[in-house]
């Protein structure tokens, strides 16, 4: 396993991490993600540990907290050497205040996550989405206090826009509060929007990107394409309305090239799609989503692939989408070269 720095933290994380969203099997969205028992979860976590994974992600909202509980149990004897990342802020109950980042809710959300995880500290606490109703100065102070209390070691965001993250970061800088170390982002061969604003921001602020849904919510698995429909028993089939949107023709073009390269290299489509992300600038860790041991074992092999420059370039080209204003100047040749020079120097050991 290769390890990369998590932003400016000095902490090294495995370039492949594990997403425990498939643990728990409860609720409208998560029932379709997976139904692993605790025994199966334990075996999957052991496979991850054997492969050198030290970064494990979950959220309070996954399966009504069951994902946190199962991950905590599976990691209990290996707690110290591993990094647990969780996320709070999405509504968890019908109680009027159980959402967002009021100090009231944030504090109790962290306490509840600690209890479910069975630990006395959270390595990485992320804000699951932006909350426009909580003053950022107050939020950054609350986060700073959580870090000072020892209950949280690093803070991060997920699904923030550039201005939201940068404004919060600037407030933390201004008042001497803890700054963000992690940005958990959607990034895949069928979703490169991350590169327009957030990648340069992460580079500038030395924030490590942790990638969610690296297979585009299960679309880059090889199980469906132009001629094969989405399998009935798959997460994508049951939860497509929650998946990051993609143009269908663009998706099929990417799958066609992925299939060609997978055949040439002797690996599978998901393995090639994961591998492409491992070599992208600013990416600290890519979260594997696997509903069972077989998928996990297959995906872990993404780190063993060697693709030629030409194969990588084919993937770059077929997945490229012309960005909207004001991002298109990045496509001007000279600027792109300078930008690439800047970002490729970062986050590799
Ligand atoms: N911050 C956020 O907002 C956010 C959002 C989403 C996810 N996440 C995090 O990111 C992690 C990974 O996301 P994700 O699960 O959406 O990732 P993904 O890799 O895009 O999708 C994983 C799904 O693809 C299918 N799959 C995976 N490997 C396969 C293989 N080798 N062969 C065939 N099918 C395969 C499985 O679904 P089927 O078997 O049902 O097809 C699996 O559940 C989550 O666990 C969570 O920790 C965060």
Tab-separated table of N, CA and C in Angstrom, residues 30 33 57-62 86-91 100-101 125-131 156-160 184 212:
chain	number	residue	atom	x	y	z
A	30	UNK	N	-29.952	3.603	2.255
A	30	UNK	CA	-28.865	2.699	2.631
A	30	UNK	C	-29.230	1.219	2.638
A	33	UNK	N	-27.635	-0.183	-0.267
A	33	UNK	CA	-26.168	-0.164	-0.379
A	33	UNK	C	-25.545	-1.503	-0.009
A	57	UNK	N	-14.024	5.364	6.545
A	57	UNK	CA	-15.005	6.456	6.540
A	57	UNK	C	-16.426	5.960	6.812
A	58	UNK	N	-17.174	6.760	7.561
A	58	UNK	CA	-18.580	6.472	7.800
A	58	UNK	C	-19.304	7.800	7.997
A	59	UNK	N	-20.548	7.767	8.474
A	59	UNK	CA	-21.303	8.999	8.752
A	59	UNK	C	-22.439	8.653	9.709
A	60	UNK	N	-22.866	9.664	10.475
A	60	UNK	CA	-23.958	9.393	11.424
A	60	UNK	C	-25.253	9.040	10.701
A	61	UNK	N	-25.385	9.538	9.479
A	61	UNK	CA	-26.640	9.357	8.753
A	61	UNK	C	-26.718	8.004	8.015
A	62	UNK	N	-25.595	7.279	7.944
A	62	UNK	CA	-25.621	5.995	7.232
A	62	UNK	C	-26.375	4.954	8.068
A	86	UNK	N	-15.655	10.374	10.244
A	86	UNK	CA	-17.116	10.339	10.168
A	86	UNK	C	-17.641	11.714	9.787
A	87	UNK	N	-18.937	11.765	9.503
A	87	UNK	CA	-19.515	13.012	8.998
A	87	UNK	C	-20.823	13.278	9.747
A	88	UNK	N	-21.086	14.551	10.011
A	88	UNK	CA	-22.327	14.933	10.686
A	88	UNK	C	-22.947	16.120	9.952
A	89	UNK	N	-24.216	16.386	10.245
A	89	UNK	CA	-24.842	17.603	9.720
A	89	UNK	C	-26.083	17.367	8.885
A	90	UNK	N	-26.201	16.174	8.251
A	90	UNK	CA	-27.423	15.863	7.518
A	90	UNK	C	-28.466	15.425	8.549
A	91	UNK	N	-29.715	15.795	8.310
A	91	UNK	CA	-30.773	15.499	9.281
A	91	UNK	C	-30.780	14.017	9.657
A	100	UNK	N	-27.775	20.274	10.609
A	100	UNK	CA	-26.961	21.494	10.513
A	100	UNK	C	-25.879	21.541	11.579
A	101	UNK	N	-25.416	22.771	11.851
A	101	UNK	CA	-24.235	22.908	12.716
A	101	UNK	C	-24.402	23.935	13.821
A	125	UNK	N	-13.343	14.598	11.611
A	125	UNK	CA	-14.774	14.940	11.631
A	125	UNK	C	-15.062	15.864	10.447
A	126	UNK	N	-15.986	15.430	9.586
A	126	UNK	CA	-16.336	16.275	8.442
A	126	UNK	C	-17.751	16.810	8.550
A	127	UNK	N	-17.929	18.026	8.057
A	127	UNK	CA	-19.266	18.614	7.928
A	127	UNK	C	-19.835	18.055	6.628
A	128	UNK	N	-20.944	17.321	6.710
A	128	UNK	CA	-21.409	16.525	5.566
A	128	UNK	C	-21.908	17.389	4.402
A	129	UNK	N	-22.438	18.583	4.719
A	129	UNK	CA	-22.853	19.519	3.674
A	129	UNK	C	-22.930	20.905	4.289
A	130	UNK	N	-22.963	21.923	3.459
A	130	UNK	CA	-22.966	23.299	3.969
A	130	UNK	C	-24.278	23.598	4.677
A	131	UNK	N	-24.203	24.396	5.739
A	131	UNK	CA	-25.403	24.814	6.465
A	131	UNK	C	-25.427	26.336	6.460
A	156	UNK	N	-12.837	18.526	8.666
A	156	UNK	CA	-12.936	18.597	7.215
A	156	UNK	C	-14.346	18.952	6.790
A	157	UNK	N	-14.506	19.099	5.479
A	157	UNK	CA	-15.837	19.362	4.927
A	157	UNK	C	-16.125	18.322	3.852
A	158	UNK	N	-17.362	18.297	3.414
A	158	UNK	CA	-17.746	17.471	2.281
A	158	UNK	C	-18.859	18.210	1.548
A	159	UNK	N	-18.765	18.196	0.237
A	159	UNK	CA	-19.835	18.766	-0.608
A	159	UNK	C	-20.005	20.274	-0.432
A	160	UNK	N	-18.957	20.977	-0.036
A	160	UNK	CA	-18.992	22.439	0.021
A	160	UNK	C	-18.590	22.982	-1.352
A	184	UNK	N	-13.785	16.004	1.593
A	184	UNK	CA	-14.280	14.755	1.014
A	184	UNK	C	-15.167	15.113	-0.182
A	212	UNK	N	-15.133	10.355	-2.649
A	212	UNK	CA	-16.306	9.483	-2.455
A	212	UNK	C	-16.892	9.068	-3.798
